[in-house]
Tab-separated table of C-alpha atoms in Angstrom:
chain	number	residue	atom	x	y	z
A	1	MET	CA	86.057	187.547	66.472
A	2	GLU	CA	88.732	186.214	68.795
A	3	SER	CA	90.805	184.920	65.885
A	4	ASP	CA	90.853	188.372	64.276
A	5	LYS	CA	92.757	189.967	67.123
A	6	LYS	CA	96.224	191.172	66.162
A	7	ASN	CA	99.303	192.725	67.706
A	8	GLU	CA	100.687	195.879	66.106
A	9	ILE	CA	104.375	196.628	66.641
A	10	VAL	CA	106.179	199.638	65.257
A	11	SER	CA	109.973	199.870	65.133
A	12	ALA	CA	111.576	203.294	65.583
A	13	GLY	CA	115.306	202.917	64.858
A	14	GLU	CA	116.690	200.895	67.761
A	15	GLU	CA	113.619	201.521	69.935
A	16	ALA	CA	110.541	199.292	69.770
A	17	THR	CA	107.214	199.271	71.516
A	18	GLU	CA	106.437	195.878	73.079
A	19	VAL	CA	102.783	194.868	73.231
A	20	THR	CA	101.711	191.992	75.375
A	21	VAL	CA	98.640	190.205	74.056
A	22	SER	CA	96.255	188.224	76.149
A	23	PRO	CA	93.665	185.958	74.489
A	24	GLN	CA	90.980	187.239	76.864
A	25	GLN	CA	91.735	190.969	76.319
A	26	PRO	CA	91.144	193.188	73.266
A	27	VAL	CA	94.222	193.963	71.215
A	28	SER	CA	95.916	197.305	71.945
A	29	THR	CA	95.850	199.851	69.195
A	30	TRP	CA	98.922	201.978	68.370
A	31	ARG	CA	98.131	205.644	67.754
A	32	PRO	CA	100.227	208.033	65.634
A	33	GLN	CA	100.110	210.593	68.423
A	34	ASP	CA	102.231	208.259	70.559
A	35	ALA	CA	105.403	208.795	68.500
A	36	ASP	CA	107.314	211.705	67.113
A	37	ARG	CA	106.330	212.729	63.591
A	38	GLU	CA	109.880	212.327	62.255
A	39	VAL	CA	110.024	208.797	63.675
A	40	ILE	CA	106.786	207.989	61.879
A	41	LYS	CA	108.250	209.083	58.542
A	42	ALA	CA	111.473	207.075	59.028
A	43	ASN	CA	109.934	203.709	59.891
A	44	ILE	CA	107.666	201.108	58.336
A	45	ARG	CA	104.607	199.730	60.064
A	46	ARG	CA	104.632	195.963	60.565
A	47	ARG	CA	101.596	193.909	61.561
A	48	VAL	CA	102.019	190.655	63.438
A	49	TRP	CA	98.943	188.452	63.422
A	50	THR	CA	98.545	186.664	66.693
A	51	SER	CA	95.638	184.316	66.115
A	52	ASN	CA	97.962	181.362	66.809
A	53	ALA	CA	100.592	183.303	68.723
A	54	SER	CA	101.838	182.621	72.202
A	55	PRO	CA	100.347	184.671	75.035
A	56	LYS	CA	103.369	186.997	74.953
A	57	ALA	CA	105.207	188.293	71.853
A	58	GLN	CA	108.446	190.289	71.946
A	59	PHE	CA	109.907	192.292	69.067
A	60	ILE	CA	113.707	192.306	68.784
A	61	PRO	CA	114.839	195.231	66.626
A	62	ALA	CA	117.290	194.510	63.789
A	63	LYS	CA	120.698	196.136	63.745
A	64	PRO	CA	120.666	199.331	61.710
A	65	LEU	CA	122.294	199.189	58.284
A	66	PRO	CA	125.640	200.986	57.976
A	67	THR	CA	125.289	204.522	56.703
A	68	VAL	CA	127.716	206.980	55.203
A	69	GLN	CA	128.982	209.171	57.993
A	70	ASP	CA	129.441	212.860	57.257
A	71	ASP	CA	131.427	214.821	59.811
A	72	GLY	CA	131.563	217.817	57.504
A	73	ARG	CA	135.118	217.168	56.284
A	74	LYS	CA	135.606	215.229	53.034
A	75	THR	CA	138.807	213.875	51.573
A	76	VAL	CA	137.745	213.642	47.950
A	77	ALA	CA	139.130	211.390	45.226
A	78	VAL	CA	138.072	211.729	41.606
A	79	TYR	CA	138.318	208.893	39.099
A	80	ALA	CA	138.431	209.504	35.338
A	81	ARG	CA	138.951	207.036	32.497
A	82	VAL	CA	139.079	207.007	28.699
A	83	SER	CA	139.228	203.938	26.478
A	84	THR	CA	141.911	205.134	24.056
A	85	LYS	CA	144.899	207.453	24.056
A	86	SER	CA	143.640	209.520	21.124
A	87	THR	CA	144.087	213.288	21.222
A	88	GLU	CA	140.351	213.829	21.640
A	89	GLN	CA	140.054	211.527	24.638
A	90	VAL	CA	143.229	212.845	26.280
A	91	SER	CA	141.716	216.334	26.109
A	92	SER	CA	138.550	214.838	27.650
A	93	ILE	CA	140.597	213.741	30.667
A	94	GLU	CA	141.999	217.262	30.968
A	95	ASN	CA	138.522	218.792	30.809
A	96	GLN	CA	137.222	216.385	33.461
A	97	THR	CA	140.179	217.201	35.700
A	98	ARG	CA	139.568	220.928	35.402
A	99	TYR	CA	135.824	220.527	36.096
A	100	TYR	CA	136.344	218.346	39.185
A	101	THR	CA	139.023	220.630	40.589
A	102	GLU	CA	136.740	223.657	40.377
A	103	LYS	CA	133.823	221.734	41.923
A	104	VAL	CA	135.863	220.562	44.911
A	105	GLU	CA	137.387	224.002	45.477
A	106	LYS	CA	133.914	225.594	45.556
A	107	THR	CA	132.492	223.067	48.025
A	108	PRO	CA	133.120	223.924	51.708
A	109	ASN	CA	135.039	221.383	53.784
A	110	TRP	CA	136.048	219.393	50.708
A	111	GLU	CA	139.709	218.647	50.137
A	112	MET	CA	140.977	217.115	46.902
A	113	LEU	CA	143.337	214.230	47.642
A	114	GLU	CA	144.075	213.195	44.049
A	115	ILE	CA	142.586	212.699	40.607
A	116	TYR	CA	143.052	209.074	39.572
A	117	SER	CA	142.927	208.567	35.810
A	118	ASP	CA	143.530	205.664	33.426
A	119	ASP	CA	144.189	206.406	29.754
A	120	GLY	CA	143.574	203.745	27.123
A	121	HIS	CA	141.918	201.175	29.414
A	122	THR	CA	138.578	199.474	28.938
A	123	GLY	CA	136.059	199.628	31.745
A	124	THR	CA	135.609	195.842	31.756
A	125	ASP	CA	139.177	195.408	33.013
A	126	ALA	CA	139.370	195.846	36.778
A	127	ASN	CA	143.178	195.577	36.761
A	128	ARG	CA	143.663	199.212	35.827
A	129	GLU	CA	146.698	200.661	37.562
A	130	ASN	CA	145.202	203.848	38.996
A	131	PHE	CA	141.809	202.227	39.565
A	132	GLN	CA	143.462	199.632	41.801
A	133	ARG	CA	145.424	202.389	43.536
A	134	LEU	CA	142.155	204.218	44.211
A	135	LEU	CA	140.618	201.108	45.796
A	136	ALA	CA	143.752	200.571	47.893
A	137	ASP	CA	143.512	204.139	49.238
A	138	VAL	CA	139.811	203.612	49.980
A	139	MET	CA	140.551	200.467	51.971
A	140	SER	CA	143.394	202.169	53.849
A	141	GLY	CA	141.036	204.955	54.965
A	142	LYS	CA	142.714	207.804	53.073
A	143	ILE	CA	139.537	208.602	51.140
A	144	ASN	CA	135.959	209.087	52.335
A	145	CYS	CA	134.397	210.439	49.130
A	146	VAL	CA	134.699	209.199	45.525
A	147	ILE	CA	133.359	211.177	42.552
A	148	VAL	CA	132.959	209.940	38.974
A	149	LYS	CA	131.488	211.547	35.874
A	150	ASP	CA	129.185	208.584	35.269
A	151	LEU	CA	128.988	204.893	36.152
A	152	SER	CA	130.533	203.793	32.842
A	153	ARG	CA	133.746	205.705	33.662
A	154	PHE	CA	133.939	203.829	36.959
A	155	ALA	CA	133.384	200.298	35.585
A	156	ARG	CA	131.605	198.633	32.674
A	157	ASN	CA	131.544	195.218	34.324
A	158	TYR	CA	128.193	195.246	36.123
A	159	SER	CA	129.252	192.686	38.749
A	160	ASP	CA	132.374	194.693	39.684
A	161	ALA	CA	130.491	197.989	39.787
A	162	GLY	CA	127.687	196.567	41.928
A	163	SER	CA	130.063	194.899	44.372
A	164	LEU	CA	132.101	198.079	44.919
A	165	ILE	CA	129.166	200.462	45.246
A	166	ASP	CA	126.915	198.213	47.334
A	167	ASN	CA	129.552	196.523	49.490
A	168	LEU	CA	133.026	198.055	49.689
A	169	PHE	CA	132.028	201.720	49.812
A	170	VAL	CA	129.243	201.010	52.305
A	171	GLN	CA	131.538	198.992	54.583
A	172	MET	CA	134.239	201.678	54.486
A	173	GLY	CA	131.717	204.513	54.993
A	174	VAL	CA	132.755	206.166	51.731
A	175	ARG	CA	130.430	208.622	50.042
A	176	PHE	CA	129.977	207.765	46.354
A	177	ILE	CA	128.833	210.343	43.810
A	178	SER	CA	128.068	209.740	40.143
A	179	LEU	CA	127.149	213.035	38.523
A	180	ALA	CA	125.374	211.858	35.356
A	181	GLU	CA	122.979	209.510	37.184
A	182	ASN	CA	122.472	211.853	40.200
A	183	VAL	CA	123.713	209.141	42.563
A	184	ASP	CA	124.861	210.376	45.973
A	185	SER	CA	125.078	207.840	48.778
A	186	TYR	CA	124.959	210.567	51.484
A	187	ARG	CA	122.407	213.123	50.334
A	188	ASP	CA	120.144	210.494	48.798
A	189	PRO	CA	120.978	206.988	50.113
A	190	ASP	CA	118.065	205.534	48.135
A	191	SER	CA	119.723	206.615	44.887
A	192	VAL	CA	122.408	203.939	45.351
A	193	SER	CA	119.766	201.241	45.816
A	194	SER	CA	117.619	202.595	43.017
A	195	ILE	CA	116.844	200.242	40.133
A	196	ILE	CA	118.493	202.805	37.842
A	197	VAL	CA	121.985	201.894	39.122
A	198	PRO	CA	121.970	198.147	38.336
A	199	ILE	CA	120.115	198.769	35.072
A	200	THR	CA	122.725	201.331	34.041
A	201	ASN	CA	125.538	198.939	34.996
A	202	VAL	CA	123.965	196.133	32.957
A	203	MET	CA	123.530	198.481	29.990
A	204	ASN	CA	127.189	199.539	30.251
A	205	ASP	CA	128.216	195.897	30.353
A	206	GLN	CA	126.048	195.036	27.367
A	207	TYR	CA	127.487	197.966	25.441
A	208	CYS	CA	130.959	196.447	25.841
A	209	TYR	CA	129.684	193.007	24.855
A	210	GLN	CA	128.003	194.280	21.694
A	211	THR	CA	131.018	196.412	20.778
A	212	SER	CA	133.363	193.462	21.268
A	213	LYS	CA	131.114	191.230	19.187
A	214	LYS	CA	131.001	193.725	16.312
A	215	ILE	CA	134.761	194.241	16.367
A	216	ARG	CA	135.362	190.478	16.262
A	217	GLN	CA	133.005	190.173	13.291
A	218	VAL	CA	134.814	192.965	11.422
A	219	PHE	CA	138.226	191.410	12.142
A	220	ASP	CA	137.015	187.998	10.989
A	221	TYR	CA	135.686	189.518	7.759
A	222	LYS	CA	139.020	191.227	7.071
A	223	ARG	CA	140.995	188.057	7.812
A	224	ARG	CA	138.926	186.008	5.378
A	225	ASN	CA	139.409	188.678	2.707
A	226	GLY	CA	143.200	188.486	3.007
A	227	GLN	CA	143.652	191.779	4.848
A	228	TYR	CA	146.417	191.934	7.435
A	229	ILE	CA	144.973	193.248	10.721
A	230	GLY	CA	147.996	193.038	13.033
A	231	SER	CA	149.031	196.180	14.875
A	232	PHE	CA	152.522	195.925	13.382
A	233	ALA	CA	154.103	193.922	10.567
A	234	PRO	CA	156.080	190.739	11.307
A	235	TYR	CA	159.877	190.915	11.147
A	236	GLY	CA	160.945	190.946	7.478
A	237	TYR	CA	157.923	192.953	6.337
A	238	VAL	CA	156.509	196.469	6.692
A	239	LYS	CA	153.017	197.771	6.070
A	240	ASP	CA	152.330	199.352	2.724
A	241	PRO	CA	152.089	203.151	3.267
A	242	LYS	CA	149.145	203.215	0.845
A	243	ASP	CA	147.275	200.291	2.427
A	244	LYS	CA	147.891	199.333	6.038
A	245	HIS	CA	146.259	195.924	5.429
A	246	LEU	CA	148.925	194.961	2.853
A	247	LEU	CA	152.453	193.704	3.624
A	248	ILE	CA	155.541	194.540	1.577
A	249	VAL	CA	159.041	193.089	1.983
A	250	ASP	CA	161.625	194.901	4.099
A	251	PRO	CA	164.828	194.000	2.173
A	252	GLU	CA	167.254	194.395	5.090
A	253	ALA	CA	165.278	192.296	7.586
A	254	ALA	CA	164.296	189.785	4.875
A	255	GLU	CA	167.964	188.826	4.429
A	256	ILE	CA	168.181	187.927	8.128
A	257	VAL	CA	165.049	185.772	7.812
A	258	LYS	CA	166.641	183.909	4.895
A	259	LEU	CA	169.854	183.445	6.894
A	260	ILE	CA	167.926	181.896	9.802
A	261	TYR	CA	166.260	179.368	7.508
A	262	ASP	CA	169.594	178.543	5.792
A	263	LEU	CA	171.310	177.930	9.149
A	264	CYS	CA	168.468	175.635	10.213
A	265	LEU	CA	168.711	173.622	6.976
A	266	GLN	CA	172.474	173.298	7.508
A	267	GLY	CA	171.701	171.389	10.680
A	268	MET	CA	172.228	174.166	13.200
A	269	ALA	CA	170.026	173.973	16.308
A	270	ARG	CA	167.915	176.954	17.351
A	271	ARG	CA	170.166	177.805	20.280
A	272	SER	CA	173.181	177.756	17.957
A	273	ILE	CA	171.350	180.084	15.548
A	274	VAL	CA	170.762	182.493	18.439
A	275	TYR	CA	174.476	182.433	19.287
A	276	HIS	CA	175.388	183.005	15.640
A	277	LEU	CA	173.112	186.046	15.296
A	278	ASN	CA	174.282	187.626	18.540
A	279	ASP	CA	177.961	186.901	17.858
A	280	HIS	CA	177.681	188.666	14.499
A	281	GLY	CA	176.051	191.746	16.059
A	282	ILE	CA	172.719	191.389	14.272
A	283	PRO	CA	170.091	193.437	16.185
A	284	SER	CA	167.043	191.605	17.514
A	285	PRO	CA	163.633	192.290	15.889
A	286	ALA	CA	162.556	194.686	18.650
A	287	THR	CA	165.840	196.604	18.509
A	288	TYR	CA	165.708	196.736	14.717
A	289	ARG	CA	162.177	198.180	14.763
A	290	LYS	CA	163.139	200.849	17.273
A	291	GLU	CA	166.182	201.821	15.185
A	292	LYS	CA	163.977	202.144	12.106
A	293	GLY	CA	161.262	204.042	13.948
A	294	LEU	CA	158.747	201.221	13.502
A	295	PRO	CA	156.141	200.278	16.155
A	296	VAL	CA	157.028	197.506	18.605
A	297	SER	CA	154.746	195.225	20.603
A	298	SER	CA	156.678	195.657	23.846
A	299	PRO	CA	159.918	197.515	24.592
A	300	SER	CA	162.877	195.203	25.162
A	301	ASP	CA	165.772	196.056	27.448
A	302	THR	CA	168.176	193.746	25.600
A	303	PRO	CA	169.249	193.992	21.936
A	304	LEU	CA	170.010	190.258	21.855
A	305	TRP	CA	168.181	187.488	20.042
A	306	GLY	CA	166.454	184.694	21.973
A	307	ASP	CA	165.028	181.233	21.308
A	308	LYS	CA	161.475	182.577	21.121
A	309	ALA	CA	162.240	185.101	18.367
A	310	VAL	CA	164.034	182.489	16.237
A	311	THR	CA	161.261	179.923	16.758
A	312	LEU	CA	158.547	182.430	15.745
A	313	ILE	CA	160.368	183.158	12.490
A	314	LEU	CA	160.979	179.470	11.700
A	315	THR	CA	157.332	178.481	12.311
A	316	ASN	CA	155.426	181.439	10.825
A	317	PRO	CA	153.910	180.534	7.417
A	318	ILE	CA	153.516	184.225	6.594
A	319	TYR	CA	157.044	184.116	5.095
A	320	THR	CA	155.741	181.854	2.279
A	321	GLY	CA	153.392	184.586	1.032
A	322	ASP	CA	150.320	183.115	2.739
A	323	LEU	CA	148.406	185.126	5.284
A	324	VAL	CA	147.674	182.993	8.355
A	325	GLN	CA	145.823	184.890	11.087
A	326	GLY	CA	143.689	184.152	14.125
A	327	ARG	CA	146.326	181.948	15.771
A	328	ARG	CA	145.701	183.617	19.136
A	329	ARG	CA	142.699	185.385	20.648
A	330	VAL	CA	141.467	187.137	23.779
A	331	LYS	CA	139.306	184.833	25.912
A	332	SER	CA	136.399	187.268	26.276
A	333	TYR	CA	135.562	190.940	26.519
A	334	LYS	CA	135.860	190.618	30.301
A	335	VAL	CA	138.828	188.237	30.586
A	336	HIS	CA	141.688	189.798	28.646
A	337	GLN	CA	143.960	186.773	28.625
A	338	ILE	CA	145.512	185.505	25.393
A	339	GLU	CA	144.878	181.884	24.458
A	340	GLU	CA	146.121	179.727	21.604
A	341	VAL	CA	143.642	178.803	18.878
A	342	PRO	CA	143.594	175.237	17.462
A	343	GLU	CA	145.314	175.072	14.067
A	344	GLU	CA	142.149	173.907	12.295
A	345	GLU	CA	140.502	177.239	13.250
A	346	TRP	CA	143.239	179.433	11.777
A	347	VAL	CA	142.231	181.661	8.864
A	348	ARG	CA	144.489	180.955	5.844
A	349	VAL	CA	144.491	183.018	2.654
A	350	PRO	CA	147.219	182.058	0.118
A	351	ASP	CA	149.371	184.413	-1.968
A	352	THR	CA	148.384	187.708	-0.376
A	353	HIS	CA	151.919	189.184	-0.449
A	354	LYS	CA	155.427	188.513	-1.742
A	355	ALA	CA	157.140	185.474	-0.192
A	356	ILE	CA	160.554	185.592	1.503
A	357	ILE	CA	160.854	181.783	1.895
A	358	ASP	CA	159.623	179.296	-0.716
A	359	ARG	CA	157.131	176.676	0.443
A	360	GLU	CA	159.497	173.732	-0.086
A	361	THR	CA	162.120	175.252	2.213
A	362	PHE	CA	159.474	176.084	4.804
A	363	GLU	CA	158.149	172.497	4.846
A	364	LYS	CA	161.671	171.076	5.208
A	365	VAL	CA	162.290	173.291	8.203
A	366	GLN	CA	158.987	172.253	9.804
A	367	SER	CA	159.955	168.605	9.371
A	368	LEU	CA	163.340	169.215	11.019
A	369	LEU	CA	161.767	171.073	13.944
A	370	LYS	CA	159.490	168.103	14.702
A	371	ARG	CA	162.437	165.710	15.033
A	372	ASP	CA	164.502	165.055	18.137
A	373	THR	CA	167.585	167.025	17.185
A	374	ARG	CA	169.210	167.433	20.570
A	375	ARG	CA	172.965	167.691	20.304
A	376	ALA	CA	175.884	166.990	22.594
A	377	PRO	CA	177.228	169.830	24.787
A	378	ARG	CA	179.641	172.243	23.082
A	379	THR	CA	178.507	170.940	19.678
A	380	LYS	CA	177.217	173.655	17.340
A	381	GLU	CA	176.054	171.516	14.425
A	382	LEU	CA	173.720	168.548	14.249
A	383	HIS	CA	175.033	165.192	13.118
A	384	LEU	CA	173.983	163.720	9.811
A	385	PHE	CA	171.332	161.289	11.110
A	386	SER	CA	170.054	163.304	14.104
A	387	GLY	CA	166.333	162.796	14.537
A	388	PHE	CA	165.992	160.301	11.654
A	389	LEU	CA	166.849	156.878	13.114
A	390	ARG	CA	164.341	154.553	14.825
A	391	CYS	CA	164.654	151.014	16.175
A	392	ALA	CA	162.776	148.544	13.960
A	393	ASP	CA	161.727	146.403	16.975
A	394	CYS	CA	160.678	148.809	19.767
A	395	GLY	CA	160.163	151.959	17.682
A	396	LYS	CA	162.255	154.144	19.974
A	397	SER	CA	165.015	156.471	18.753
A	398	VAL	CA	168.519	155.255	17.944
A	399	THR	CA	171.256	157.211	19.720
A	400	ARG	CA	174.792	158.061	18.658
A	401	SER	CA	177.705	156.840	20.753
A	402	SER	CA	181.383	157.654	20.211
A	403	SER	CA	184.417	155.915	21.704
A	404	GLY	CA	187.789	157.155	20.538
A	405	GLN	CA	187.752	157.231	16.719
A	406	SER	CA	184.797	154.851	16.477
A	407	THR	CA	181.186	156.054	16.166
A	408	ARG	CA	178.199	153.734	16.258
A	409	TYR	CA	174.439	153.866	16.712
A	410	LEU	CA	172.542	151.935	19.419
A	411	CYS	CA	168.906	151.371	20.379
A	412	SER	CA	168.042	153.923	23.096
A	413	THR	CA	165.847	151.382	24.942
A	414	TYR	CA	168.740	148.921	25.215
A	415	LYS	CA	171.221	151.656	26.136
A	416	ASN	CA	169.199	153.711	28.633
A	417	ARG	CA	166.314	151.561	29.956
A	418	SER	CA	166.625	147.775	29.879
A	419	ARG	CA	169.001	145.226	28.362
A	420	THR	CA	166.154	142.706	28.138
A	421	ALA	CA	163.437	144.940	26.635
A	422	CYS	CA	165.289	145.190	23.302
A	423	THR	CA	168.576	144.284	21.664
A	424	MET	CA	171.548	146.542	20.938
A	425	HIS	CA	171.041	146.855	17.172
A	426	SER	CA	174.511	148.335	16.895
A	427	ILE	CA	175.749	149.693	13.569
A	428	LYS	CA	178.842	151.728	12.743
A	429	HIS	CA	178.502	155.225	11.303
A	430	GLU	CA	180.534	154.429	8.196
A	431	ARG	CA	178.457	151.386	7.377
A	432	LEU	CA	175.170	153.252	7.879
A	433	GLU	CA	176.350	156.181	5.808
A	434	ALA	CA	177.415	153.887	2.960
A	435	ALA	CA	174.077	152.055	3.051
A	436	VAL	CA	171.964	155.224	3.063
A	437	LEU	CA	173.945	157.529	0.846
């Protein structure tokens, strides 16, 4: 029938055979003998039905996809990664390095540029130092071949792995080889697009998710059972050599903790406490740990105390003998940022270790820290009523004002904002002290 006539068009790379169809003429038939056998194998037959087509149809060939170019000379980069810095995994890096070096040396026209390795980094974190350096060298054109042991060493985040393999390496004409999965973007271009690659990347990603989930569950169980799970003990304590989940008092550092609380109760502001500690040559927590050979969270270039260190000691309930954990957490197994946890979600277990500060003293200090205890410049100690006085009418703070030998207290709204919004409410210091005390 006339409606069953069709136009057959076969694309051969950038060349195409154009067939002009006339409604009154039989449709031309394409024969395999008309093209080279290798062209037949490399192209896909497409059938265009022309029952409702215009009298003339033209096929415009698509642009060929970018392919990995191989001029015979390869500047090879190898990437290796281990998740921890344990002795076993460090030796694994050394074994991988030796294997890759021998492989590149035995392959003609291959030149090893560098072996990029990251020790103690998870594959879900793309901000690995040498991994980022590898990508920078790829983008600058220094590398045209990347070799990895397997896809999990390269990246465990399936979206990152897919984007790099399918997009960046293809755009830069870089040959990618993963030995375990037999992926080679030059010898077997289909291996990169194979369903095995995304499935493997998803499985690697899920492995990290499940591992992270299990670790969080174990940590939560230990917290609720009163086991300390921090990587190092807080200042004033050390870990029990017999049980790393138990804290014992460090007598030398505990005396400094007590001193800090005493100075705060005496009315000394946090900045003044910092000055006092530094002026008396007391080493900061990080310096003290290094001197004692204890682990530190991050090396510090200065042996001096700071506001943050003093504030952490004054606000940490662990010094009362209670174990309070889970105050901060990592956002997710992919986003390794630290976030604060609401106080109602903290895990509290009382009386798990010996206290350095009694609860009454700790609560007094917390009450003082919540008050407005700003002091005048060049004044080391707080005044008697700092942070305690409020105006009975407007509810704002009452400020201290001195003139010569006379000291009085005024409503801050009247003094600093508006003379009509509130009244002065002036009272002399001596009179207030006599009335209160």
